[in-house]
Coordinates of C-alpha atoms in Angstrom, one line a residue:
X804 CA -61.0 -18.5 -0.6
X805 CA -59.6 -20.1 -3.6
X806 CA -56.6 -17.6 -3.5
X807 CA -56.1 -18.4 0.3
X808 CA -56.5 -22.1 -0.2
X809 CA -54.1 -22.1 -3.1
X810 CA -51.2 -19.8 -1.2
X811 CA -51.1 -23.1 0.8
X812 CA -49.5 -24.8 -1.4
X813 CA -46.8 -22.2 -3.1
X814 CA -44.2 -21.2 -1.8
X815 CA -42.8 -17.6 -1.4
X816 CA -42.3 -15.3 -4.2
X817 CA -38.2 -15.3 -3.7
X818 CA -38.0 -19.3 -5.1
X819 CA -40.8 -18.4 -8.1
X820 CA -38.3 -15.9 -8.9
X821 CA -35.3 -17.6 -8.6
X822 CA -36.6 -20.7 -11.3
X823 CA -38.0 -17.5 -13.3
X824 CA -36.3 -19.0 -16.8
X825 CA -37.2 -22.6 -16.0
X826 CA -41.3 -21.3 -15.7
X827 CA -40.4 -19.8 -19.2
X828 CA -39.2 -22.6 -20.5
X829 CA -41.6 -25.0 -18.8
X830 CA -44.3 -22.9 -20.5
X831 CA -42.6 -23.0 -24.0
X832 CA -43.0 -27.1 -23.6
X833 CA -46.1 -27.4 -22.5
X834 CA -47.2 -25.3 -25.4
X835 CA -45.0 -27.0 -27.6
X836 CA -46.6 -30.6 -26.2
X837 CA -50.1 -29.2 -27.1
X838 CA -49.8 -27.7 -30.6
X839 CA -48.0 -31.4 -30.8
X840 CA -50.3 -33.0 -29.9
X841 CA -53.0 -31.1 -31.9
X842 CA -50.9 -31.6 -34.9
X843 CA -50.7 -35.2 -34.5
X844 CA -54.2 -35.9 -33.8
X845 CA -55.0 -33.5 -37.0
X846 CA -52.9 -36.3 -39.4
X847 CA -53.8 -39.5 -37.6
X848 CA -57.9 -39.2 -39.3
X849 CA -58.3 -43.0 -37.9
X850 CA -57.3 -42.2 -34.6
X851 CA -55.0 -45.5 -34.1
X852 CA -52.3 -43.0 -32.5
X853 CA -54.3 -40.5 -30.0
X854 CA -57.6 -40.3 -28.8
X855 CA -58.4 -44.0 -30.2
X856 CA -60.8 -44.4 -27.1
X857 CA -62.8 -41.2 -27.3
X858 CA -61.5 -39.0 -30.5
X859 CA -64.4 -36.0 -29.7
X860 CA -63.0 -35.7 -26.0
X861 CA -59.5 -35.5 -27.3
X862 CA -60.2 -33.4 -29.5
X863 CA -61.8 -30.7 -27.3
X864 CA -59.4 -31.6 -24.4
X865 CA -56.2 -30.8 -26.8
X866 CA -57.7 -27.4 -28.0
X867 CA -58.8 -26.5 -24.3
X868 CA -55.0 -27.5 -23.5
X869 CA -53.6 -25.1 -26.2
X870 CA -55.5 -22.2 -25.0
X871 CA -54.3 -22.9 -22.1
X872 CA -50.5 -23.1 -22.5
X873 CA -50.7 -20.0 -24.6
X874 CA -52.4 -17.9 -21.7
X875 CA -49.3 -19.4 -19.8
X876 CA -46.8 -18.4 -22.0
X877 CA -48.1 -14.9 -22.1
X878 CA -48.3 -14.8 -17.9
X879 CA -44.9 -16.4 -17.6
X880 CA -43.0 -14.0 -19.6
X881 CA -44.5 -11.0 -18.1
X882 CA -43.6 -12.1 -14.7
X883 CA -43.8 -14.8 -12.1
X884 CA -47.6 -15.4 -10.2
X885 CA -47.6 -17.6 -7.0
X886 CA -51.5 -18.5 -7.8
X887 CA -51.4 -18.4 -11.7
X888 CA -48.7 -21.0 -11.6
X889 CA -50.3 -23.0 -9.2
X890 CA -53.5 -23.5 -11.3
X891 CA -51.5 -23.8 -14.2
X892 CA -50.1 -27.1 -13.0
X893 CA -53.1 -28.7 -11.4
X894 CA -55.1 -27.9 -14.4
X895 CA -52.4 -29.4 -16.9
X896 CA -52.2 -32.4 -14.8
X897 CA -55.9 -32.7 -15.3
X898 CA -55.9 -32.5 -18.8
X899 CA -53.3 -35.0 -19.2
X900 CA -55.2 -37.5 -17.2
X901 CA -58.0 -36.9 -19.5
X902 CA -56.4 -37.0 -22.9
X903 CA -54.3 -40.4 -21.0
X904 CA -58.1 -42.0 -20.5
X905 CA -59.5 -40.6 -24.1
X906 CA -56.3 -42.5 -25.7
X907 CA -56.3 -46.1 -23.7
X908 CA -55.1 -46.6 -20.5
X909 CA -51.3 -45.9 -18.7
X910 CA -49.6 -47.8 -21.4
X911 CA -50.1 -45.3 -23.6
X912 CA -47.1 -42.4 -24.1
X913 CA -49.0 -39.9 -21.4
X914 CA -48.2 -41.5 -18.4
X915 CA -44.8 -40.1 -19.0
X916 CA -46.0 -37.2 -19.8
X917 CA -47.5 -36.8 -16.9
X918 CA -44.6 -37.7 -14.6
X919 CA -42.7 -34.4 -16.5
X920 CA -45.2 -32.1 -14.8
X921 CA -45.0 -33.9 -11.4
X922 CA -41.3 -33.5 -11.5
X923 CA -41.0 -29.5 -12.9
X924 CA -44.0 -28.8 -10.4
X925 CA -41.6 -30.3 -7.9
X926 CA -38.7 -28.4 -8.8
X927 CA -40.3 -24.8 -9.2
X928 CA -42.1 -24.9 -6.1
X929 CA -40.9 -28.0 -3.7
X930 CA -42.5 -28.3 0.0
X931 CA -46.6 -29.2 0.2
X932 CA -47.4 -27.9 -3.1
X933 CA -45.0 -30.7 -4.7
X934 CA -46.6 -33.7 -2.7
X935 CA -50.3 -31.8 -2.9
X936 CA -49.2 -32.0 -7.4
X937 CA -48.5 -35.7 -6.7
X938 CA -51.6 -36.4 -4.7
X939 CA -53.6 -34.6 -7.2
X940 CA -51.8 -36.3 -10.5
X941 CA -52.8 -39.6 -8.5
X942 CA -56.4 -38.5 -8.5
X943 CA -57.0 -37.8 -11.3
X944 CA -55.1 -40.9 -12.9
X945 CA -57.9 -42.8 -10.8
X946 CA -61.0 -40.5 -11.6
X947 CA -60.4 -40.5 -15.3
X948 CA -59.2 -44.8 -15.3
X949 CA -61.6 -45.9 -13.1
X950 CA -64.7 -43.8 -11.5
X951 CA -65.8 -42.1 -15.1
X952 CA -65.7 -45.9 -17.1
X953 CA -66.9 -47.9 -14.1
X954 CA -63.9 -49.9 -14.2
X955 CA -62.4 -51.6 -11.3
X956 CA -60.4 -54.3 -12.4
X957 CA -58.1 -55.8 -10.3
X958 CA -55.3 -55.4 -12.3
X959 CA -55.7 -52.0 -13.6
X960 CA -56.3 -50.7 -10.0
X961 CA -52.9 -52.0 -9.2
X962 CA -51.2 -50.3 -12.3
X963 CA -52.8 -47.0 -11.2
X964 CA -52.1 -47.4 -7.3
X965 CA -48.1 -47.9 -8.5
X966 CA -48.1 -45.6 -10.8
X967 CA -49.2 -43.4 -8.0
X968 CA -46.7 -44.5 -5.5
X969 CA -44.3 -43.5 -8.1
X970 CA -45.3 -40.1 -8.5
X971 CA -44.7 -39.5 -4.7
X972 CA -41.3 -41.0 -5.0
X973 CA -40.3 -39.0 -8.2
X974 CA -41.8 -35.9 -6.2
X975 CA -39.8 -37.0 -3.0
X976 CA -36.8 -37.3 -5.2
X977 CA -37.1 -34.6 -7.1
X978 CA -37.6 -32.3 -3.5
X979 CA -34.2 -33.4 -2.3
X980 CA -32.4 -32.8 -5.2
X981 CA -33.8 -29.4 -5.5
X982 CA -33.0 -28.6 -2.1
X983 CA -29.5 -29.8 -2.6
X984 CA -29.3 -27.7 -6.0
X985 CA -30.9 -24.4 -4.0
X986 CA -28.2 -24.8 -0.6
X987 CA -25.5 -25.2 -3.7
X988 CA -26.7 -22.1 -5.4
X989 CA -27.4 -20.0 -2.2
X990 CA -23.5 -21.1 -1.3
X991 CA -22.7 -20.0 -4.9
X992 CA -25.0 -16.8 -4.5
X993 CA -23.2 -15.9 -0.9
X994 CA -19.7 -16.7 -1.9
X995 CA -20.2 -14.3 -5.2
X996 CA -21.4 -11.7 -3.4
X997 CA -18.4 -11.7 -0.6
X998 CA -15.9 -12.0 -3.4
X999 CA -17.7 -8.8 -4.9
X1000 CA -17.2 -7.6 -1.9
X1001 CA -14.3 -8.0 -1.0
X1002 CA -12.7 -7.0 -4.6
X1003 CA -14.7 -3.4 -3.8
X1004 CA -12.8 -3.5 -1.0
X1005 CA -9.6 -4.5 -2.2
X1006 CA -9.6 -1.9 -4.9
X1007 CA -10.8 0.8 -2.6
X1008 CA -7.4 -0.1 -0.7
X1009 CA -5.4 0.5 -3.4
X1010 CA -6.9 2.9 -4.9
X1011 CA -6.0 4.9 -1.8
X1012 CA -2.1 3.9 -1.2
X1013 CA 0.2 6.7 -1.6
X1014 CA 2.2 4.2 -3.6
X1015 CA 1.7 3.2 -7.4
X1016 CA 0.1 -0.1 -8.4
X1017 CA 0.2 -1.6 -11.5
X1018 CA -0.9 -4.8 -12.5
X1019 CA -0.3 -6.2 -15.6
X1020 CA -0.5 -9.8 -17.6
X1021 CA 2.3 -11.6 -19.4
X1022 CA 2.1 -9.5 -22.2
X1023 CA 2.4 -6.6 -20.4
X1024 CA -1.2 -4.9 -20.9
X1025 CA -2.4 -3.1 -18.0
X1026 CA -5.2 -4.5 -15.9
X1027 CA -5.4 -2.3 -12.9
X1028 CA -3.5 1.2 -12.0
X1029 CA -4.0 3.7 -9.2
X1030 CA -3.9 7.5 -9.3
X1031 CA -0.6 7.4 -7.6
X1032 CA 0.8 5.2 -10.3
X1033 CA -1.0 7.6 -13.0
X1034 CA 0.4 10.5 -12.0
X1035 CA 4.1 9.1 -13.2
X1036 CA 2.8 7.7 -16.6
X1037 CA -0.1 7.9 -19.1
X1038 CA -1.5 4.9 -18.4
X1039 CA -4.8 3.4 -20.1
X1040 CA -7.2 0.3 -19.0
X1041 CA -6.4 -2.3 -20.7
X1042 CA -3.8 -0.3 -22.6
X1043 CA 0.0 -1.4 -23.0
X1044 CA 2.9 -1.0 -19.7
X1045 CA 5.2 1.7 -20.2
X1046 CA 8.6 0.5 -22.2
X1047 CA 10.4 1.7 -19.1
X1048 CA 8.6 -1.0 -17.3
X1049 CA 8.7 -3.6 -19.3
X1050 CA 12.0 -4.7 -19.3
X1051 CA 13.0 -4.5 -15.6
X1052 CA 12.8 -7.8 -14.0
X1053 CA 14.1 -6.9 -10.4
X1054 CA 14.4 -4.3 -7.8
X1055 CA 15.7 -1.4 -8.7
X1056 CA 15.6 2.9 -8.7
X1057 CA 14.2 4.9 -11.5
X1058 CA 15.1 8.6 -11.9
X1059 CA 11.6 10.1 -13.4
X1060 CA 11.0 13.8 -13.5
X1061 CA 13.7 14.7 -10.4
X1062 CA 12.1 12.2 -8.4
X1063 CA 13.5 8.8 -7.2
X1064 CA 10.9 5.5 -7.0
X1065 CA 11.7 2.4 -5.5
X1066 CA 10.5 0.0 -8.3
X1067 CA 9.8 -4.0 -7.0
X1068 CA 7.9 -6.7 -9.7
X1069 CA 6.2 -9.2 -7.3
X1070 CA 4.4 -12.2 -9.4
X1071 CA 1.1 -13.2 -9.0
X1072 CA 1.0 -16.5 -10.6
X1073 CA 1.9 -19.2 -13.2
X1074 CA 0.5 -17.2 -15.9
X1075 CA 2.5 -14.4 -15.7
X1076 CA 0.6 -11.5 -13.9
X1077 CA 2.3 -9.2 -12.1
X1078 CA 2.1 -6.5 -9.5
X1079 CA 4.7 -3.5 -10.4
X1080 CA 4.9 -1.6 -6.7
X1081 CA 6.3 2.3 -6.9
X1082 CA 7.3 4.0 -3.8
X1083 CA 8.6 7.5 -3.6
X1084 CA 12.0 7.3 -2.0
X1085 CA 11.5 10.8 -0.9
X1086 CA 8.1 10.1 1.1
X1087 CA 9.9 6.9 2.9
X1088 CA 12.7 9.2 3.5
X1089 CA 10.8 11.6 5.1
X1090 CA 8.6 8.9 7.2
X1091 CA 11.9 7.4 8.1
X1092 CA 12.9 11.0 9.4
X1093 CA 9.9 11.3 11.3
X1094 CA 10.3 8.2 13.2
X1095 CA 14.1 9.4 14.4
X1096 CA 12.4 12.7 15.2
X1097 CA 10.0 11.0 17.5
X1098 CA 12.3 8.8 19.3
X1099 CA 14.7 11.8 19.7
X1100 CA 12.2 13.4 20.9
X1101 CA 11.6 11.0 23.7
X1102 CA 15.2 10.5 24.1
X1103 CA 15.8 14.4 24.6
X1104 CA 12.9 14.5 27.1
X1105 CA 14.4 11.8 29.2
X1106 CA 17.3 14.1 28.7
X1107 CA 16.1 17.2 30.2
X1108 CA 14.2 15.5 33.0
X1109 CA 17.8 14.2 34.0
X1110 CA 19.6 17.4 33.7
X1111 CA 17.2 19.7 35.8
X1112 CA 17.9 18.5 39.0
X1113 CA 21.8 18.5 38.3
X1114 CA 21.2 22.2 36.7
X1115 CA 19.2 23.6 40.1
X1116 CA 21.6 22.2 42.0
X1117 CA 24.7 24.1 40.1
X1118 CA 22.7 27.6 39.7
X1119 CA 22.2 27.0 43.7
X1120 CA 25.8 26.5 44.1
X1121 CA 27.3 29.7 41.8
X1122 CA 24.0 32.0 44.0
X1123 CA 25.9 30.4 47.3
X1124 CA 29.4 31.3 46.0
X1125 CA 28.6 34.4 44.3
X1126 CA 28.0 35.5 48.2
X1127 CA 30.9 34.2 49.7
X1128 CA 32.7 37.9 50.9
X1129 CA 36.4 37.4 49.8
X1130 CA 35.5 36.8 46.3
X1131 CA 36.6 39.2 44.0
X1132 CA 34.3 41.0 41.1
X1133 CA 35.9 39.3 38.2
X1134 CA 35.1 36.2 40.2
X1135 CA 31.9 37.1 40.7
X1136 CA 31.6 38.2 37.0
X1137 CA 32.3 34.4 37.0
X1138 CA 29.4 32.9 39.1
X1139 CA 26.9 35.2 37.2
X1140 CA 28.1 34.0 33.7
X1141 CA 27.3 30.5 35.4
X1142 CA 24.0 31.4 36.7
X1143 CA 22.8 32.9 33.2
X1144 CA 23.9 29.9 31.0
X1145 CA 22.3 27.4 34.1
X1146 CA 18.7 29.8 33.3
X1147 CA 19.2 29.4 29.7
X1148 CA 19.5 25.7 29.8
X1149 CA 16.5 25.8 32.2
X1150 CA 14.2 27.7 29.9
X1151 CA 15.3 24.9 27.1
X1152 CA 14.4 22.3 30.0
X1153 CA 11.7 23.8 30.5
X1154 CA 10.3 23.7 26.9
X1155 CA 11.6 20.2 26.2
X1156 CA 8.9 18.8 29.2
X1157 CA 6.3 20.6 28.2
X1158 CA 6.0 19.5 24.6
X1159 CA 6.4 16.1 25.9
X1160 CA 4.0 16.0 28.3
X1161 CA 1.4 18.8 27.1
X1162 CA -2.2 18.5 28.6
X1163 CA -5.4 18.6 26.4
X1164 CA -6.8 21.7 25.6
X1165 CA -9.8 22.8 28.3
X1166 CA -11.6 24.8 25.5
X1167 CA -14.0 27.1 27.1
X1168 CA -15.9 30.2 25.3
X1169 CA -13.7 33.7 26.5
X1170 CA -15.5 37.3 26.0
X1171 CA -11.8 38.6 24.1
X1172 CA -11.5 42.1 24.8
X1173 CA -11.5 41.7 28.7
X1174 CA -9.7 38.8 28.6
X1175 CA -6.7 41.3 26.5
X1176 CA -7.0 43.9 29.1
X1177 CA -6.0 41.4 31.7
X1178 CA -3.2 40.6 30.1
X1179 CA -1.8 43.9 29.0
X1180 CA -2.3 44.9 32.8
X1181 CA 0.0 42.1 33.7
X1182 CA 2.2 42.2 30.9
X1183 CA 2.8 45.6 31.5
X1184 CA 4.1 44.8 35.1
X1185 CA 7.2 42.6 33.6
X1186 CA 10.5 44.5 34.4
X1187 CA 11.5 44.9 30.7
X1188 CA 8.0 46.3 30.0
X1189 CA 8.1 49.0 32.0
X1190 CA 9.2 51.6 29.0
X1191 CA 7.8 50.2 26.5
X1192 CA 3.9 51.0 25.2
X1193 CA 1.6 48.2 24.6
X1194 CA -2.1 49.1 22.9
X1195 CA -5.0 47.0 22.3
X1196 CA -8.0 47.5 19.7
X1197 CA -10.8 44.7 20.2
X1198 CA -14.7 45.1 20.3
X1199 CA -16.8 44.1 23.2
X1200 CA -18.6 41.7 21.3
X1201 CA -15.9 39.2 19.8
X1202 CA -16.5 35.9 21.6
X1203 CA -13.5 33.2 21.0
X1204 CA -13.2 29.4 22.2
X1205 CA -9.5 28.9 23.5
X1206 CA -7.8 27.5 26.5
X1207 CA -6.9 30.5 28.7
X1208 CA -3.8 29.4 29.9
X1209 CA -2.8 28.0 26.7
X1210 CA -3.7 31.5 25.4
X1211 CA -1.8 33.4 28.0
X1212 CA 1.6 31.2 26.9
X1213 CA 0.8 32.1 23.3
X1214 CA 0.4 35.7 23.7
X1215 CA 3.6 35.8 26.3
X1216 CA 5.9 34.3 24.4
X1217 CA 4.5 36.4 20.8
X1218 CA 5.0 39.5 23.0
X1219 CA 7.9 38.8 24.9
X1220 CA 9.8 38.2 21.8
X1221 CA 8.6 41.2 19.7
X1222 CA 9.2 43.4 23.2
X1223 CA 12.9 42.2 22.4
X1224 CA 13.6 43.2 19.1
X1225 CA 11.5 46.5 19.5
X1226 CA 13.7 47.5 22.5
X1227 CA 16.9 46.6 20.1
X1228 CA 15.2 48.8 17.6
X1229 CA 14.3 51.4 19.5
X1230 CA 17.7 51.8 21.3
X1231 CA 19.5 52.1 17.8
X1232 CA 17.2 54.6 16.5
X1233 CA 16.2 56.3 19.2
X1234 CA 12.7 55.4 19.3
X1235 CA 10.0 53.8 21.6
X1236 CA 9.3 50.1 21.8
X1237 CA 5.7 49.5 21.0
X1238 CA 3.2 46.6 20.5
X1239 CA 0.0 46.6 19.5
X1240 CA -2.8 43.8 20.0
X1241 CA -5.3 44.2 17.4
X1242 CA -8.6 42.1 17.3
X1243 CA -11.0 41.6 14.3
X1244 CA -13.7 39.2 12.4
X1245 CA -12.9 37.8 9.3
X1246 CA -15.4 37.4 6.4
X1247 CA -15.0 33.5 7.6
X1248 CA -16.8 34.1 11.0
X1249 CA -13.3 34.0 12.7
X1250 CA -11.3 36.2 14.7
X1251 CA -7.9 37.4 13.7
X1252 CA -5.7 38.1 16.5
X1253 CA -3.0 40.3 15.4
X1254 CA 0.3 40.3 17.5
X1255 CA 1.9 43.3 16.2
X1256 CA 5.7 44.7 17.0
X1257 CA 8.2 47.6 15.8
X1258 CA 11.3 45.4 16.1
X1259 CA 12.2 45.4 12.3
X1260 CA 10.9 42.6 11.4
X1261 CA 12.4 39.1 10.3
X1262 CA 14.8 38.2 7.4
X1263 CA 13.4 37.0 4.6
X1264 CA 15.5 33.8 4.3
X1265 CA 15.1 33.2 7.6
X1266 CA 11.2 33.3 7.5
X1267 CA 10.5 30.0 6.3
X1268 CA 11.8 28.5 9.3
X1269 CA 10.3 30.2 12.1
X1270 CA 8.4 27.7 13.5
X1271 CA 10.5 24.6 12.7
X1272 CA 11.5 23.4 16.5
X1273 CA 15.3 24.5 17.6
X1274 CA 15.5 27.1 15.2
X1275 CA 16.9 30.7 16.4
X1276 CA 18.6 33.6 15.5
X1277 CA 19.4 34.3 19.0
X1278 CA 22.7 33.2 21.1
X1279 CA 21.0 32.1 24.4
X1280 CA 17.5 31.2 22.3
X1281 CA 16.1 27.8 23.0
X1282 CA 14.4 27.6 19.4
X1283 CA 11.3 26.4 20.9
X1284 CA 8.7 28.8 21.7
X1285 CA 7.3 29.5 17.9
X1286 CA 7.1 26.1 17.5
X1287 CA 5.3 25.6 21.3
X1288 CA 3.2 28.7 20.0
X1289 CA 1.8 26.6 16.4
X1290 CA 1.6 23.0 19.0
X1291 CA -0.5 24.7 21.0
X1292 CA -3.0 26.5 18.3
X1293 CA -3.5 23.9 16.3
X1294 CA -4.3 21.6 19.4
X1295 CA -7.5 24.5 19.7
X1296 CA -8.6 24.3 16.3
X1297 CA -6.6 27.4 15.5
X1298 CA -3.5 28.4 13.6
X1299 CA -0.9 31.3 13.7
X1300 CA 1.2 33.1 10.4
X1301 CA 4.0 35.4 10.2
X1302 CA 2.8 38.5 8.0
X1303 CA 5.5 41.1 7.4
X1304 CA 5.0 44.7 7.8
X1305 CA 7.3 48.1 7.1
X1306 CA 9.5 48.2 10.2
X1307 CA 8.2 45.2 12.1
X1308 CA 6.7 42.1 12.2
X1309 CA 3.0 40.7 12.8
X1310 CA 2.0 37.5 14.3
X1311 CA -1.7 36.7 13.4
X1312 CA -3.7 33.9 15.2
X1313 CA -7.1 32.5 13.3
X1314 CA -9.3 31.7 16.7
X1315 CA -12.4 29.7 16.8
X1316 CA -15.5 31.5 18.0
X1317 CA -17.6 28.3 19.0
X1318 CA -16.3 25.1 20.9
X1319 CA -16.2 22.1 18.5
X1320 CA -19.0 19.8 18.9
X1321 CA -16.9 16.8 19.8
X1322 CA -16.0 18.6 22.9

């Protein structure tokens, strides 16, 4: 019950906490008062100072009020209690009102006294408990002036009754200014913690720009750096800017191990800090390049949707003229030179639209080997197949996840253009054009799909740029299709690498065996 009644009065753990050092040091007073006190009483041997009314009283009352304050000091400093605190003040209150009454009357030094523990009451735990202090101070000054001595003179009851109206106002007082000081320190406490973080934030962001930041003070000692700045210079926290940095005052291009950095001071403010920004001129170039390649990109689609319909209607008109019956066959040598050059620019068309409008992938698990022997059937029904042998090696149990038609591109345009070269190779050495489609599981869990040819295989300088877009070694190649080959594996998860072998070449595609779980 006592515990219940006192919780009352406190208030929550979080604002004992937060006045944490002024307990400790409210403790270290009173305990300081006391001994004080005790010392004082222990010189004055005639009691005219303290205790003058009732010396024995004061005397026990003082050494009660020492214990007292020394158990406080010891609770404070381990830690903040709701209810030990509470008692602590109602029962120093009390004694004071005693040791006031055992000395004289509220003229004495005590009243003051007094009024100190009303108003750090009031400020460690404002609210109920403040006004429930002031309440209780006011009782007691009346208990101990008037009901214990019987006295109830007129003028004396006045002095108390004021003196208890003013330890309501100084609690009221008090209350406000504490709240003002707590709504000024939970601003302080919220704005501190944003700033934190937002400067967590801030570094985070550039810690991660691909360009260097330094920042540095007026006498050029570093106070911030990221790991693209370190990896140009040894630099140190707190350590001094490099002497190439030091002196450059404006824009310019430094020349440091083959590379070329943009270099751009910007100041931060009147007391010299700076921000030193490094950009790679290469990496800007290459961004740069990347843009133009994007808009020509969309300009060259627009291109090619333009151009088809003119380009039908021109193969249409050399087929229509081609059988007109007085031509001639060098004329008509003519109209089928036409014709081939009007399909060659519609196969590069053709490529052109589909890169720029290609369709998501519909993933979908495919049982591989079946799948294979639907396309060999098929394949093997092209006119330029017909003399040429294409095998296949695949268990029945590898499972990929691919887009079929996707797939069926892929592999058409892999096999189309080894068929090619092995029927070059095989007409000038008097061999057979094969291809081979070999199927296994890697030690990753993935399958390698092995596109494999005997069409000599490709030059080594020219192997680096296989699958850069409008690259070809052909006459009437678009340039397109290797490229279309990687776009449209890595748009299912998978990827495709030229491995040369003796006397051909082998296309290998690393394919998924389960759908992603995004999809």
């Amino acid at each position: 019950m006592p515990g219940r009644w006192l919780g009352r009065f406190s208030l929550s753990s979080e604002m004992i906490v937060r006045g944490n050092r002024l307990l400790r040091l409210y403790s270290y007073y009173s305990l300081f008062l006391a001994l004080l006190l005790t010392v004082i009483d222990s010189l004055d041997q005639d009691n005219a100072i303290l205790g003058r009314h009732l010396p024995e009283v004061f005397l026990i009352t003082v050494s009660i009020y020492v214990m007292v304050a020394s158990i406080f000091v010891v609770i404070a400093n381990r830690g903040p209690n709701i209810e030990t605190a509470t008692v602590y003040v109602f029962i120093e209150t009390a004694l004071l009102a005693l040791l006031m009454h055992s000395s004289g009357s509220l003229a004495g030094g005590f009243s003051s006294l007094i009024l100190i523990a009303v108003v750090i009451a009031n400020l460690l735990v404002p609210g109920l408990f403040g006004y429930a202090v002031a309440a209780w101070t006011t009782l007691a000054v009346m208990f101990f002036q008037h009901v214990w001595p019987q006295n109830y003179d007129a003028t004396t009851v006045v002095e108390s009754g004021i003196y208890g109206f003013l330890c309501f106002l100084l609690a009221g007082v008090t209350q406000a200014l504490s709240m003002r000081l707590n709504s000024a320190l939970d601003l302080a406490t919220h704005q501190a913690h944003r700033i934190r973080r937002l400067q967590k934030l801030s570094q985070k962001a550039l810690l991660s720009l691909p360009d260097g930041i330094i920042a540095c003070d007026a006498h050029h000692q570093v106070l911030f750096f990221n790991d693209a700045a370190a990896q140009w210079w040894p630099l140190l926290q707190d350590g001094p800017l490099p002497s190439a940095l030091q002196q450059i005052e404006q824009q310019t291009q430094l020349d440091i191990r083959g590379r070329t950095l943009n270099f751009r001071k910007i100041p931060l403010s009147d007391t010299g800090d700076a921000l030193l920004v490094l950009e790679d001129a290469s990496r800007i170039a290459a961004e740069a390049q990347q843009v133009k390649l994007a808009s020509l990109g969309r300009l060259t689609a627009s291109i090619a949707h333009e151009v088809r319909n003119p380009l039908s209607a021109m193969r249409q008109a050399a087929q229509l003229l081609a059988e007109t019956p007085y031509l001639q066959a060098s004329e008509i040598k003519l109209t089928d030179i036409i014709e081939q050059h009007c399909m060659r620019i519609n196969r590069t068309v053709e490529d052109i639209l589909q890169l720029s409008r290609r369709r998501s992938p519909a993933i979908e698990q495919l049982r591989l080997k079946p799948w294979l022997e639907h396309f060999q059937r098929h394949f093997l029904e092209l006119p330029d197949a017909q003399h040429c042998e294409l095998t296949l090696s695949c268990g029945h149990e590898i499972l990929i996840a691919f887009d079929p038609d996707q797939l069926q591109q892929i592999l058409h345009n892999l096999c189309g253009n080894g068929l090619r070269y092995a029927i070059q190779q095989a007409q000038a050495h008097d061999q057979i054009a094969s291809l081979k489609l070999l199927a296994t599981t890697g030690h990753d869990n993935k399958v390698h799909l092995d596109v494999i040819d005997n069409g000599g295989g490709v030059a080594e300088e020219q192997r680096k740029h296989l699958f850069e877009p409008f690259h070809t070694t052909e006459h009437n190649g678009t340039g397109l299709g290797l490229y279309l080959c990687r776009e449209l594996c890595e748009a299912n998860h998978a990827s495709i690498q030229y491995h040369p072998i003796d006397g051909g070449s082998c296309f290998r595609l690393t394919l998924q065996t389960n759908k992603p779980s995004y999809l």
